[in-house]
Amino acid sequence: MKNILGREIPDFIDGYGEVTHYEGYLKKRDGEIKRNHTFKVATPETNKLFYDLNSLLDQLPLKDGMKISFHHHLRNGDYVLNFVMEEIAKRGYKDITLMASSIFPCHKPLVEYIENKVITQIYAGYISGPVAQAISDGKLEKPAVMHTHGGRARIMESGEVEIDIAFVAAPTSDEYGNINGVDGKSACGALGYAHSDVENANIVVAITDNLVEFPNTTIEINQTLIDYVLVVDAIGDPKGIVSGTTQITKNPIGLKIAGLAAKFIEQSGYLKDGMSFQTGAGGISLAVAAEIKNLMKSKNIIGSFASGGITGYIVDMYKEGLFKALFDVQCFDLNAIKSAKENPNHIKMSASMYANVNNKGAIVNKLDVVILGATEMDTNFNVNVTTGSDGVIMGGSGGHSDTAAGSKLCIIVSQLVNARISVVKDRITTITTPGETVDVLVTERGIAINPLRKDLVERFKNSKLPIKTIEELKEIAENMTGKEEPLEFEDKIVALVQYRDGSILDVIKQIKR
Amino acid sequence: MKNILGREIPDFIDGYGEVTHYEGYLKKRDGEIKRNHTFKVATPETNKLFYDLNSLLDQLPLKDGMKISFHHHLRNGDYVLNFVMEEIAKRGYKDITLMASSIFPCHKPLVEYIENKVITQIYAGYISGPVAQAISDGKLEKPAVMHTHGGRARIMESGEVEIDIAFVAAPTSDEYGNINGVDGKSACGALGYAHSDVENANIVVAITDNLVEFPNTTIEINQTLIDYVLVVDAIGDPKGIVSGTTQITKNPIGLKIAGLAAKFIEQSGYLKDGMSFQTGAGGISLAVAAEIKNLMKSKNIIGSFASGGITGYIVDMYKEGLFKALFDVQCFDLNAIKSAKENPNHIKMSASMYANVNNKGAIVNKLDVVILGATEMDTNFNVNVTTGSDGVIMGGSGGHSDTAAGSKLCIIVSQLVNARISVVKDRITTITTPGETVDVLVTERGIAINPLRKDLVERFKNSKLPIKTIEELKEIAENMTGKEEPLEFEDKIVALVQYRDGSILDVIKQIKR
């Protein structure tokens, strides 16, 4: 059937099952918690500590068809997913469901396991690199489920997927599984995405390269949730785990967009004492933060909190007293990690607390302003950050649609035209975030307000900012780029875009070669 | 049937159900997690905040037979349990199961609700005062279930009891339910006993007298678990919530016992670098801590952690560098509360992390030495801290049998004879803690080692300490007190002693008038 966003979605999808169709971002009012399992308790005699992966795997109830999970805080420096999967593949297990919060180019070895059916199903919030390409090429047996960061917590807490074994990269652990991400040579900061795994998986293995004496006194996840602690030489490559610092764009077009976005926020009424704010680590987003910082300082505005993945730039705003607290689900750079270790008001939160629609109130619900990006956008303000202009998977929602839904003001910043491609299109390849949750598009050629936001349209009626309709922006762009030919795809559904409430927003099809 | 401790326990008990008989403290090897419920999610529009109890109660699905829970961190200063129950009783609901982690003399108003069948069932880890008397008098319709502090977490996590509504006294909260116990006029410190409630109840109400601006930046329990925030004038009487400071005994007999206990620990081999230690807030226990402190300092011993309910005395040991960390489930005095707020290594833990046998490793499993008290003890080292010499309920396990089971060395300190009553008896009124988990009894007349601890018996064979058999201690006492007449009881079972694993250790019968 055609869902309310106009996307053709089957009612049943092989390898996934019955589809719940998207019916609006506030449809979900009932939460569901489901956990039913037994496990081996730890007695005073229990030894959790292993120094050899294979000895540990010998203890685990590995089987064909098992569901295993990993978190992505080590980002493109992660070794853990690769070395665990390598040994599991060697042992000949097949038909594994891999629930990895995100997958990066470093996870290229998975392609082989996809090809030979070791892995037949993947759940992730973000996929880039060779695994994304393999999925778009139709190599994964079942369609990948591309959820949101909050949605992953919902999937696990609601029992939609029951994880048999969670493997948790732990930059520091003691022998009993009190772990944190802020200490050790592979420090990555907050461990927000790992909480759902340890709380809901039947068996949890913490994997560390920094074993400390019991008790580890900085505890983000505690011993009551960890079955085994595996000590290895290295869980990741520090160079890939974090960048040294995140950087504001130097591109004059990007800076112009940031300036317009900041002026829009200033005039929107949301720039005031107690405001909360989130922005990603992209260059334009950080440039907006820089503008907001100057505005807050010049107007003596004290905000409430900043949230999300945290960058050193946001830490600096906190240190200057512009925010009372930081809610951090993952650290993007070394300054953020340092702050997560040192500042008591730099609060580490789980992905569920960050963005899950299936609990009693996520932080995104309290968010005033969020700055997000877009690969494509249609005139209904639907946004694509999942597939590229070639139709190949190159990202995913992460927290995109979670924050868009929760925030009072969701601003998309993007170049209108980049490399002769317009961001605004008649039909976008994939809907990642529904337009009803997106309020504004800011480009170098003008600002479009979502007509659903009558209050904002009214407020900016006489603004001197270059307010345009999104159709006008599309026309400006098309005059520069010409009409694009629509991409062609094979019929095979290779991935589903699952909204934060579990409904299916869109499907992604195999690319045509 | 007669269980392995020789207690006559029915296989089925009216008002409780099938009985699992106690079969040894390490019997439980399989843990169970069960949660299945739906709830109302919070959207960005949700208002959680209420300023009037009755308006809030109007929103709740109150019903006859409901199960409601409270925690006891406000101790004998608690107002919350009383004012909530008063309104519920006014509304005419009956047959309520009350799951209060502990019940104190201040909860006297509950007696009326017990008498008129508003409350027909009580679960608690410790009961003293008029409610205890009413239960012993046979007034409660169903037998009270007296569990351990860790057992309460197990009961909730395993689904043995499903709580409909948890009412959580919150010394500080913001409008969205980020709460802590260390700030505000009713500060009580750690909120360890409330975690199971908020994590497992269908509906959770936080009740505060210190509403702070969102976000509260010191968060022990976060917004994702809280449905409503009720603001009231006062949640408790600070004078009853905590004593100013806890005090070492001044009684010379108590000090003698403490001295012997410390010497025993010194010679036991457990007094060494990395030792972990727990003691209660009783005068003799604190005197043992004082002796241990001096020993540690003179021998330059650095311990690992101290745990349990934390007193200012233990905080001082931590501040002097004798322990690396404190694991705190509840604060006993103002100095402990201050430390819980200020010291990052003063770690607040849930009751489950403290003492639950139904998880992947509680802190008690890592405990070397625990000092506990006793009302009565038999020659099999079984301990009673539940009923008094008159047979009336006056306490309960709390963490007694949890720490006894987890620790490597469990020492009971007690006067052998007090007010012409011997602590050692042929048959104790109630078994709270099984003797197989108790290692040593230290009295002013000598020290008895449990024969099950062959290693300790051997180690102390040539010790100059007054080592005796427990039978010898009993004989010494009986020569002073004469043989006691056994207490007589009615046939009605008024309470069950439920061991930490859910098995029934003993039953308590109605007292004879």
Coordinates of C-alpha atoms in Angstrom, one line a residue, chain A:
Chain A
M1 CA 0.0 0.0 0.0
K2 CA 0.9 3.6 -0.3
N3 CA 1.6 5.1 3.2
I4 CA 0.7 8.6 4.2
L5 CA 4.0 9.9 2.8
G6 CA 3.1 8.4 -0.6
R7 CA 5.6 5.6 -0.5
E8 CA 4.7 2.2 -1.8
I9 CA 5.3 -0.3 1.0
P10 CA 4.2 -3.9 1.0
D11 CA 2.1 -5.1 4.0
F12 CA 4.4 -8.1 4.4
I13 CA 8.1 -8.2 3.5
D14 CA 10.0 -11.4 3.3
G15 CA 12.7 -11.6 5.9
Y16 CA 11.1 -9.0 8.0
G17 CA 7.4 -9.9 8.4
E18 CA 4.2 -7.9 8.8
V19 CA 4.7 -4.2 8.2
T20 CA 3.3 -1.6 10.5
H21 CA 2.8 1.4 8.2
Y22 CA 3.8 4.9 9.2
E23 CA 0.8 6.9 10.4
G24 CA 2.3 10.1 11.8
Y25 CA 5.1 10.9 14.2
L26 CA 2.8 11.2 17.2
K27 CA 0.9 8.0 16.6
K28 CA 2.7 6.0 19.3
R29 CA 1.1 6.6 22.7
D30 CA 1.4 3.2 24.2
G31 CA 4.8 1.9 25.2
E32 CA 5.7 -1.7 25.6
I33 CA 8.3 -3.4 27.7
K34 CA 8.9 -7.1 27.3
R35 CA 11.7 -9.2 28.7
N36 CA 11.5 -12.8 29.5
H37 CA 14.6 -14.8 30.0
T38 CA 16.6 -16.8 32.3
F39 CA 20.4 -16.5 32.8
K40 CA 23.2 -17.8 34.9
V41 CA 23.5 -15.8 38.1
A42 CA 27.0 -14.9 39.4
T43 CA 27.8 -16.3 42.8
P44 CA 30.8 -15.3 44.9
E45 CA 32.8 -18.0 43.2
T46 CA 32.0 -17.0 39.7
N47 CA 34.9 -16.1 37.5
K48 CA 34.0 -13.7 34.7
L49 CA 37.5 -13.0 33.4
F50 CA 38.9 -14.5 30.1
Y51 CA 42.1 -13.6 28.3
D52 CA 41.4 -15.5 25.2
L53 CA 38.5 -15.0 22.8
N54 CA 38.3 -18.7 21.8
S55 CA 38.2 -19.9 25.3
L56 CA 35.4 -17.5 26.0
L57 CA 33.5 -18.5 22.8
D58 CA 33.7 -22.1 24.0
Q59 CA 31.6 -21.0 27.0
L60 CA 28.9 -19.3 24.9
P61 CA 25.8 -21.0 23.5
L62 CA 26.6 -20.1 19.9
K63 CA 24.2 -21.4 17.3
D64 CA 23.0 -20.8 13.8
G65 CA 20.4 -18.1 13.6
M66 CA 21.6 -16.3 16.7
K67 CA 21.2 -12.6 17.2
I68 CA 24.2 -10.7 18.4
S69 CA 24.8 -7.1 19.1
F70 CA 27.6 -4.5 19.1
H71 CA 27.8 -0.8 19.7
H72 CA 29.6 1.8 17.6
H73 CA 31.4 4.1 20.1
L74 CA 34.7 3.1 18.6
R75 CA 33.4 4.3 15.3
N76 CA 35.8 3.8 12.4
G77 CA 38.5 2.6 14.7
D78 CA 36.5 -0.4 16.0
Y79 CA 38.3 -3.8 16.1
V80 CA 35.8 -5.6 18.2
L81 CA 33.0 -6.4 15.7
N82 CA 35.6 -7.6 13.2
F83 CA 37.5 -9.9 15.5
V84 CA 34.5 -11.4 17.2
M85 CA 32.8 -12.1 13.8
E86 CA 36.0 -13.5 12.4
E87 CA 36.1 -16.2 15.0
I88 CA 32.3 -16.9 14.8
A89 CA 32.6 -17.2 11.1
K90 CA 35.5 -19.6 11.4
R91 CA 33.4 -21.8 13.6
G92 CA 30.9 -22.2 10.8
Y93 CA 27.8 -20.6 12.2
K94 CA 25.3 -19.2 9.7
D95 CA 22.2 -17.1 9.5
I96 CA 23.3 -14.6 12.1
T97 CA 21.3 -11.4 12.8
L98 CA 23.8 -8.6 13.5
M99 CA 22.5 -5.8 15.5
A100 CA 25.2 -3.2 15.3
S101 CA 24.2 0.3 16.3
S102 CA 26.2 1.7 13.4
I103 CA 28.6 0.2 10.8
F104 CA 31.6 2.0 9.3
P105 CA 34.1 1.5 6.5
C106 CA 36.4 -0.3 9.0
H107 CA 33.8 -3.1 9.1
K108 CA 34.6 -4.1 5.5
P109 CA 35.4 -7.7 6.5
L110 CA 31.7 -8.2 7.2
V111 CA 31.0 -8.2 3.4
E112 CA 32.5 -11.7 3.1
Y113 CA 30.3 -12.9 5.9
I114 CA 27.3 -11.4 4.2
E115 CA 28.2 -13.0 0.9
N116 CA 28.6 -16.5 2.4
K117 CA 25.4 -16.2 4.6
V118 CA 27.2 -16.2 8.0
I119 CA 25.3 -12.9 8.4
T120 CA 21.8 -12.8 6.8
Q121 CA 20.2 -9.9 8.6
I122 CA 21.5 -6.5 9.9
Y123 CA 19.9 -3.9 12.1
A124 CA 21.7 -0.6 12.3
G125 CA 21.1 3.1 12.7
Y126 CA 23.8 4.2 10.3
I127 CA 25.7 2.2 7.7
S128 CA 28.5 3.6 5.5
G129 CA 31.3 2.1 3.4
P130 CA 31.6 -1.4 1.9
V131 CA 28.8 -3.0 4.0
A132 CA 26.4 -0.3 2.8
Q133 CA 27.5 -0.9 -0.7
A134 CA 27.0 -4.7 -0.3
I135 CA 23.5 -4.2 1.0
S136 CA 22.6 -1.8 -1.8
D137 CA 24.0 -4.4 -4.2
G138 CA 21.4 -6.9 -2.9
K139 CA 23.9 -9.2 -1.2
L140 CA 22.3 -9.4 2.3
E141 CA 19.8 -12.3 2.4
K142 CA 17.1 -10.4 4.4
P143 CA 16.4 -6.7 4.1
A144 CA 18.5 -4.6 6.5
V145 CA 16.5 -2.7 9.1
M146 CA 17.7 0.9 9.3
H147 CA 16.3 2.2 12.6
T148 CA 17.0 5.4 14.6
H149 CA 19.3 5.7 17.6
G150 CA 16.2 5.8 19.9
G151 CA 14.5 3.1 17.9
R152 CA 17.3 0.7 18.6
A153 CA 16.5 1.0 22.3
R154 CA 12.8 0.5 21.6
I155 CA 13.5 -2.6 19.5
M156 CA 15.5 -4.2 22.4
E157 CA 13.3 -3.0 25.3
S158 CA 10.0 -4.0 23.6
G159 CA 11.3 -7.5 22.8
E160 CA 10.9 -6.8 19.0
V161 CA 14.3 -8.4 18.7
E162 CA 15.8 -10.5 21.5
I163 CA 19.5 -10.4 21.6
D164 CA 21.2 -13.7 22.4
I165 CA 24.7 -12.3 23.0
A166 CA 25.8 -8.6 23.3
F167 CA 29.5 -7.9 22.7
V168 CA 30.4 -4.6 24.4
A169 CA 33.6 -2.8 23.6
A170 CA 34.7 -1.4 27.0
P171 CA 37.6 1.0 27.1
T172 CA 38.0 0.2 30.8
S173 CA 36.7 -2.6 32.9
D174 CA 37.4 -4.4 36.1
E175 CA 37.2 -8.2 36.4
Y176 CA 33.6 -8.1 37.4
G177 CA 32.4 -5.9 34.5
N178 CA 32.1 -2.4 35.9
I179 CA 32.9 -0.5 32.8
N180 CA 33.4 3.0 31.4
G181 CA 34.4 4.7 28.2
V182 CA 36.4 7.6 29.5
D183 CA 39.6 5.8 30.7
G184 CA 42.2 3.8 28.9
K185 CA 44.1 3.9 25.7
S186 CA 40.9 3.3 23.7
A187 CA 38.8 5.9 25.5
C188 CA 35.8 6.9 23.5
G189 CA 33.7 8.8 26.1
A190 CA 30.0 8.1 26.8
L191 CA 28.7 4.6 26.0
G192 CA 25.1 5.6 25.4
Y193 CA 24.4 3.0 22.7
A194 CA 25.5 0.1 24.7
H195 CA 23.0 0.4 27.5
S196 CA 20.1 -1.2 25.7
D197 CA 22.3 -4.1 24.8
V198 CA 23.5 -4.8 28.3
E199 CA 20.1 -4.3 29.8
N200 CA 18.3 -6.6 27.4
A201 CA 20.6 -9.2 26.0
N202 CA 20.5 -12.7 27.5
I203 CA 24.3 -12.8 27.7
V204 CA 26.7 -9.9 27.8
V205 CA 30.4 -9.9 27.1
A206 CA 32.5 -6.8 27.9
I207 CA 35.7 -6.7 25.9
T208 CA 38.4 -4.4 27.2
D209 CA 42.0 -3.5 26.6
N210 CA 42.3 -1.7 29.9
L211 CA 41.6 -4.1 32.9
V212 CA 41.8 -2.2 36.2
E213 CA 41.7 -3.4 39.7
F214 CA 38.3 -4.1 41.3
P215 CA 36.4 -1.9 41.8
N216 CA 36.6 0.3 38.8
T217 CA 35.4 3.5 40.5
T218 CA 34.1 5.3 37.3
I219 CA 31.2 3.1 36.3
E220 CA 28.9 3.8 33.4
I221 CA 27.6 0.3 33.1
N222 CA 27.8 -1.9 36.2
Q223 CA 28.7 -5.5 37.0
T224 CA 25.1 -6.7 37.5
L225 CA 24.6 -6.7 33.7
I226 CA 27.9 -8.3 32.5
D227 CA 28.4 -12.1 32.3
Y228 CA 32.0 -12.1 31.0
V229 CA 35.0 -9.8 30.7
L230 CA 37.4 -10.5 27.9
V231 CA 40.8 -8.9 28.0
V232 CA 42.4 -8.3 24.6
D233 CA 45.5 -6.3 23.4
A234 CA 43.4 -3.6 21.6
I235 CA 39.7 -3.0 21.1
G236 CA 40.3 -0.3 18.5
D237 CA 42.6 2.1 16.7
P238 CA 42.6 5.5 18.6
K239 CA 43.0 7.3 15.3
G240 CA 39.8 5.9 14.0
I241 CA 37.9 6.2 17.3
V242 CA 37.9 10.0 17.4
S243 CA 39.1 12.9 15.5
G244 CA 41.4 15.2 17.4
T245 CA 39.0 18.1 17.2
T246 CA 35.9 18.7 15.2
Q247 CA 36.1 21.6 12.9
I248 CA 33.8 24.5 11.8
T249 CA 33.4 24.7 8.0
K250 CA 35.7 27.1 6.2
N251 CA 33.5 27.1 3.1
P252 CA 32.0 30.6 2.6
I253 CA 28.7 29.1 1.4
G254 CA 28.6 27.0 4.5
L255 CA 29.3 30.0 6.7
K256 CA 26.6 32.0 4.9
I257 CA 24.1 29.2 5.6
A258 CA 25.2 29.1 9.2
G259 CA 24.7 32.8 9.6
L260 CA 21.2 32.7 8.1
A261 CA 20.3 29.8 10.4
A262 CA 21.5 31.6 13.5
K263 CA 19.5 34.8 12.5
F264 CA 16.5 32.6 11.9
I265 CA 16.8 31.1 15.4
E266 CA 17.3 34.6 16.9
Q267 CA 14.1 35.8 15.3
S268 CA 12.2 32.6 16.0
G269 CA 11.7 33.3 19.7
Y270 CA 13.5 30.2 20.7
L271 CA 16.8 32.0 21.5
K272 CA 16.2 32.8 25.1
D273 CA 17.1 31.9 28.7
G274 CA 16.6 28.2 29.3
M275 CA 16.9 27.2 25.7
S276 CA 18.1 23.7 24.9
F277 CA 20.2 23.0 21.8
Q278 CA 21.6 20.2 19.7
T279 CA 23.8 20.1 16.6
G280 CA 25.7 17.4 15.0
A281 CA 29.5 17.4 14.2
G282 CA 29.2 18.5 10.6
G283 CA 31.1 21.7 9.6
I284 CA 28.0 23.8 8.9
S285 CA 26.2 22.6 12.1
L286 CA 29.3 23.6 14.1
A287 CA 29.3 27.0 12.4
V288 CA 25.7 27.5 13.5
A289 CA 26.8 26.7 17.0
A290 CA 29.6 29.3 16.7
E291 CA 27.0 31.9 15.7
I292 CA 24.6 30.9 18.5
K293 CA 27.4 31.1 21.0
N294 CA 28.2 34.7 20.0
L295 CA 24.5 35.6 20.1
M296 CA 24.0 34.0 23.5
K297 CA 27.1 35.8 24.9
S298 CA 26.1 39.2 23.5
K299 CA 22.5 38.8 24.8
N300 CA 23.6 37.3 28.2
I301 CA 21.4 34.2 27.5
I302 CA 22.0 31.2 29.7
G303 CA 20.7 28.0 28.1
S304 CA 19.4 24.9 29.8
F305 CA 21.2 22.0 28.1
A306 CA 22.9 20.8 25.0
S307 CA 22.5 17.2 24.0
G308 CA 23.3 14.5 21.5
G309 CA 26.7 13.4 20.3
I310 CA 28.9 16.0 22.0
T311 CA 31.8 17.9 20.4
G312 CA 34.5 19.9 21.9
Y313 CA 32.8 23.0 20.5
I314 CA 29.7 22.3 22.7
V315 CA 31.9 21.6 25.6
D316 CA 33.4 25.0 25.2
M317 CA 30.0 26.6 25.3
Y318 CA 29.2 24.7 28.5
K319 CA 32.5 25.8 30.0
E320 CA 31.7 29.4 29.2
G321 CA 28.5 29.0 31.2
L322 CA 26.1 29.0 28.2
F323 CA 24.6 25.7 29.2
K324 CA 23.9 24.3 32.6
A325 CA 24.4 20.7 31.5
L326 CA 25.4 18.4 28.7
F327 CA 23.4 15.2 27.9
D328 CA 25.9 13.0 26.1
V329 CA 25.1 9.8 24.3
Q330 CA 28.5 9.7 22.4
C331 CA 31.6 11.8 22.2
F332 CA 32.8 13.0 18.9
D333 CA 36.3 14.2 19.8
L334 CA 39.0 14.2 22.4
N335 CA 37.8 17.4 24.1
A336 CA 34.4 15.9 24.6
I337 CA 35.9 12.7 26.0
K338 CA 38.0 14.7 28.5
S339 CA 34.9 16.7 29.5
A340 CA 32.8 13.5 29.9
K341 CA 35.5 12.3 32.4
E342 CA 35.9 15.5 34.3
N343 CA 32.7 17.6 34.4
P344 CA 29.9 16.3 36.7
N345 CA 27.3 18.2 34.7
H346 CA 28.5 16.4 31.5
I347 CA 25.9 13.7 32.0
K348 CA 26.2 10.4 30.1
M349 CA 22.9 9.1 28.9
S350 CA 21.7 5.9 27.3
A351 CA 20.3 5.9 23.8
S352 CA 16.9 5.3 25.4
M353 CA 17.1 8.4 27.6
Y354 CA 18.4 10.3 24.6
A355 CA 15.8 9.4 22.0
N356 CA 13.6 6.4 22.6
V357 CA 9.9 7.0 21.9
N358 CA 9.1 3.9 23.9
N359 CA 9.8 5.3 27.4
K360 CA 8.4 7.8 29.9
G361 CA 10.2 10.8 28.3
A362 CA 13.4 11.1 26.3
I363 CA 15.7 14.1 26.3
V364 CA 14.8 14.9 22.7
N365 CA 11.3 15.7 24.0
K366 CA 12.8 18.6 25.9
L367 CA 14.9 19.9 23.0
D368 CA 14.1 23.4 21.7
V369 CA 16.4 23.7 18.7
V370 CA 18.1 21.1 16.6
I371 CA 20.3 21.7 13.6
L372 CA 20.4 18.8 11.1
G373 CA 21.7 18.0 7.6
A374 CA 20.1 16.6 4.5
T375 CA 21.2 14.7 1.4
E376 CA 17.8 15.3 -0.2
M377 CA 14.6 17.0 0.7
D378 CA 11.2 17.1 -1.0
T379 CA 8.7 19.9 -1.0
N380 CA 6.8 18.2 1.9
F381 CA 10.0 18.7 3.9
N382 CA 10.7 14.9 4.0
V383 CA 14.4 14.4 4.4
N384 CA 16.8 11.8 3.2
V385 CA 20.1 11.1 5.0
T386 CA 20.1 7.4 4.3
T387 CA 21.0 7.1 0.6
G388 CA 23.3 9.2 -1.7
S389 CA 22.5 10.7 -5.0
D390 CA 23.5 7.4 -6.6
G391 CA 20.9 5.6 -4.6
V392 CA 23.4 3.7 -2.6
I393 CA 23.1 3.5 1.2
M394 CA 25.6 5.9 2.8
G395 CA 24.3 6.8 6.2
G396 CA 21.0 6.6 8.0
S397 CA 18.9 8.4 10.6
G398 CA 21.0 7.9 13.7
G399 CA 19.4 10.5 15.9
H400 CA 18.1 12.6 12.9
S401 CA 14.4 11.6 13.0
D402 CA 14.4 11.3 16.8
T403 CA 15.5 14.8 17.4
A404 CA 13.4 16.2 14.6
A405 CA 10.3 14.6 16.2
G406 CA 11.2 15.7 19.7
S407 CA 12.4 19.3 19.1
K408 CA 10.3 22.4 19.0
L409 CA 12.4 23.8 16.1
C410 CA 14.1 21.5 13.7
I411 CA 16.3 23.3 11.2
I412 CA 17.9 21.6 8.2
V413 CA 21.0 23.3 7.0
S414 CA 22.2 22.5 3.5
Q415 CA 23.7 23.9 0.4
L416 CA 20.8 24.3 -2.1
V417 CA 23.0 23.2 -5.0
N418 CA 26.2 21.2 -4.5
A419 CA 28.2 19.7 -7.4
R420 CA 25.3 20.5 -9.7
I421 CA 22.8 18.6 -7.6
S422 CA 19.9 20.2 -5.9
V423 CA 19.0 19.2 -2.3
V424 CA 15.3 19.9 -3.0
K425 CA 13.7 17.4 -5.3
D426 CA 10.2 16.4 -6.4
R427 CA 10.8 12.9 -5.1
I428 CA 13.6 12.0 -2.8
T429 CA 15.3 8.6 -3.0
T430 CA 14.6 7.6 0.6
I431 CA 12.5 9.1 3.4
T432 CA 14.6 9.1 6.6
T433 CA 12.7 11.8 8.5
P434 CA 9.1 12.7 7.9
G435 CA 8.5 16.3 6.8
E436 CA 5.8 16.9 9.5
T437 CA 8.7 16.9 12.0
V438 CA 10.9 19.2 10.0
D439 CA 10.3 23.0 10.4
V440 CA 12.8 24.9 8.3
L441 CA 15.3 24.5 5.5
V442 CA 18.1 27.0 5.5
T443 CA 20.2 27.3 2.3
E444 CA 22.6 29.9 0.8
R445 CA 19.7 31.0 -1.5
G446 CA 17.0 31.4 1.0
I447 CA 15.0 29.9 3.9
A448 CA 11.9 27.8 3.6
I449 CA 9.5 27.3 6.5
N450 CA 7.3 24.2 6.6
P451 CA 3.7 25.5 6.0
L452 CA 2.5 23.2 8.8
R453 CA 4.3 25.6 11.1
K454 CA 1.7 28.4 10.7
D455 CA 3.1 30.2 13.7
L456 CA 6.5 30.5 12.2
V457 CA 5.2 31.5 8.8
E458 CA 3.3 34.2 10.5
R459 CA 6.2 35.3 12.7
F460 CA 8.5 35.7 9.7
K461 CA 6.0 37.4 7.4
N462 CA 7.8 40.7 7.6
S463 CA 11.3 39.4 8.3
K464 CA 14.2 40.8 6.3
L465 CA 15.6 37.3 6.1
P466 CA 15.3 35.7 2.6
I467 CA 12.1 33.7 3.4
K468 CA 10.9 31.7 0.4
T469 CA 8.6 28.8 -0.2
I470 CA 10.3 25.4 -0.7
E471 CA 8.9 25.3 -4.2
E472 CA 10.7 28.6 -4.9
L473 CA 13.9 27.1 -3.7
K474 CA 13.4 24.0 -5.8
E475 CA 12.8 26.2 -8.8
I476 CA 15.9 28.3 -8.2
A477 CA 17.9 25.1 -7.9
E478 CA 16.4 23.5 -11.0
N479 CA 17.2 26.6 -13.0
M480 CA 20.8 25.9 -12.1
T481 CA 20.9 22.1 -12.4
G482 CA 18.2 21.2 -14.8
K483 CA 15.7 18.5 -14.0
E484 CA 17.3 15.3 -12.7
E485 CA 16.6 12.0 -14.2
P486 CA 15.0 9.7 -11.5
L487 CA 17.3 6.9 -10.4
E488 CA 16.4 3.4 -11.5
F489 CA 16.3 0.4 -9.1
E490 CA 15.8 -3.3 -9.2
D491 CA 12.7 -4.7 -7.6
K492 CA 14.4 -6.3 -4.6
I493 CA 14.0 -4.6 -1.3
V494 CA 17.4 -4.5 0.3
A495 CA 16.6 -2.3 3.4
L496 CA 13.8 -0.8 5.3
V497 CA 13.7 2.6 6.9
Q498 CA 12.1 1.9 10.3
Y499 CA 10.8 4.9 12.1
R500 CA 11.4 5.4 15.8
D501 CA 8.1 4.0 16.7
G502 CA 8.6 0.7 14.7
S503 CA 6.5 1.7 11.7
I504 CA 8.1 1.5 8.2
L505 CA 8.7 4.8 6.6
D506 CA 10.2 3.6 3.4
V507 CA 12.0 0.8 1.6
I508 CA 15.3 0.9 -0.2
K509 CA 15.7 -1.1 -3.3
Q510 CA 18.7 -2.8 -4.9
I511 CA 20.7 -0.5 -7.2
K512 CA 20.7 -1.1 -10.9
R513 CA 24.1 -1.7 -12.4

